[in-house]
Amino acid sequence: MNLKHRLFKLPLGMQKLIRAVSLCAGKNKVKAYLVGGIVRDLILKKANFDLDIVVEADAIEFAKILSSYLGVDFRRHYNFKTATVLSLPYKIDLASARREFYPYSGSLPRIELSNLRDDLGRRDFSINAMALSLNKGSFAKLIDYFGGFSDLNKGVIRILHEDSFLEDPTRLFRAIRFKERFNFKFSPKTSRFLKQAVKKKALSFVNEHRLRDELVLILSEKEPLKCIRTLNKSIGFDFLAVSELEKSDFLFFQRLRSAVLWFSRKFPSQRKLEKWIIYLMGLFKNTPLPKLRQVLAKFGFRRGERIRLLSSKRIRVLDKLSAKASPSKIHKLLDPFSFETIIFFYALSSCKLARKNIEDFFCKHSKVRLKIKGGMLAHLGLLPQAMYAKVLKKILYKKIDGKITSKSDEFREAKRHLRSN
Ligand code: CTP
C-alpha cells in the first residue's frame, strides 16, 4: 500500500522536510523510514506533526548531513544514538534502528544497533509499529510487519510480545490512552497481559517521574474522564495513594468536566488551561494536605505545578465566596489562585452565589485593566516609587467596583494616594 496521497495532505513545510530526508538518504545510501505515531495518524487522517525517522545507519552522522543540506542546526544525544534536526517550526527526530534489552522491569532499555524490523518489533502496540519507506523506488510504501493496519481498521490495541507491559510498565498507561483516544478495544491477549502486569505490581518498578509524565499525558487527552474510568477499573490509583474511585467521585468528575467545557467555550481566546492539573486536583480531592505534599514531591512535580495542586486544598475561600461581596472583594479572594484552581473550586461548590461570584470574576473582574502604568507615574515625578504597586492595586479595585472609569480618573486617584503617603 502506498500512502503518498496522505503525505501530500501534510503541511507543505513538513512535506519539504520529508523530501529532504529522502534525498539525503538516497545520496548517502542510507535506508530511512518515517515511523511511529505519525504513520498511524496518517492512516487515521488525524493531525500529527511529529516527524520521527529511523535510519538503518548512524543517526547522528545522518543528522549532520541532513542539517547541513537544510542549513539548520541539530542536537545530538550520544547516549541514545539519536539526534534532532531543528527546522522551525518543525523538528525531525532521528534514531538509528535498534534492538532493545531491558535489564530489569521498568528500567530504561539498553540498545544495540539493528534493522527496521527489529526496531518496529520492540515497540508498544501494532498500531504504533508501522513505517513508511522514504527510499527511492518505494517512497511512501507502508511497511507493516505486525498487522498494525488491520488492527487500526478493526479498532484494536495489541501488544507485540508477552513481556511488553513488564518490560516497560508505562505502556499500561499508553494502552489506556490510545484505547480511549480512538475508542478502540484491547485484543484478548493484551487484556490478559495487562491484568497480569497489574497483578505483578509492575508500576512499582517504574521511576515516579516517568509515571508523572504518563499521568500528565493521559489527563491531557481530549476526554480524560474516559481514561480515568478505565484507569480506575484496570490499574487503580494505588500508585498515587488514592483509593478506588466510587460513583460519587465520578459525579464530581462530571462537574469538573462541565466546568472545564464551560470555561473553554466562554473564553476560547483566553490562556489555555492546563486541563490535566484540574483533573489531578479531582483525583487528589480526598487526599489530606500533608500526604499530598509527600506525593507531589515524590513524583517530582515542578514548583508551579505543586503550588497550584496544593492550592486546591484552600477550600475555605468558598465560604467567603458564598456570601454577598463587592466585586473588588471577590477579586481579592480569587486573584491569588490560578485559573485551574478556581475552576476546581467552581466544580466543588454547590452554592449558587459562590458559583455566580466565580463566573463574574472570570467574565468581568479579572479582565479589568488600568490604563495608567507605574512608568507613567514616575514620568510625572510622583513619589514615592515604592508605593506604586500598592497604589495601582487600590485604583484597580475602585475601577472593578465601577467607582472610576477613565484614564484621568485613574491619574487623579494615583496623585491623591501618593500625596497622602
Ligand atoms: N514507543 C514505544 N513504547 C513506549 C513509548 C513509545 O514503543 N513506551 C514507540 C511507539 O512506536 C510510538 C513511538 O515510540 O509510536 C513514539 O512515541 P510517542 O511520541 O510517545 O508516541 P506517539 O505514538 O507519537 O503518541 P502521541 O500521538 O500521543 O504523541
Coordinates of C-alpha atoms in Angstrom, one line a residue, residues 3 59 270 323 353 403:
L3 CA 0.4 6.5 1.2
A59 CA 21.5 8.6 13.1
Q270 CA -8.1 33.0 26.9
A323 CA -21.7 35.5 50.9
L353 CA -23.9 32.6 44.9
K403 CA -16.3 53.9 41.0

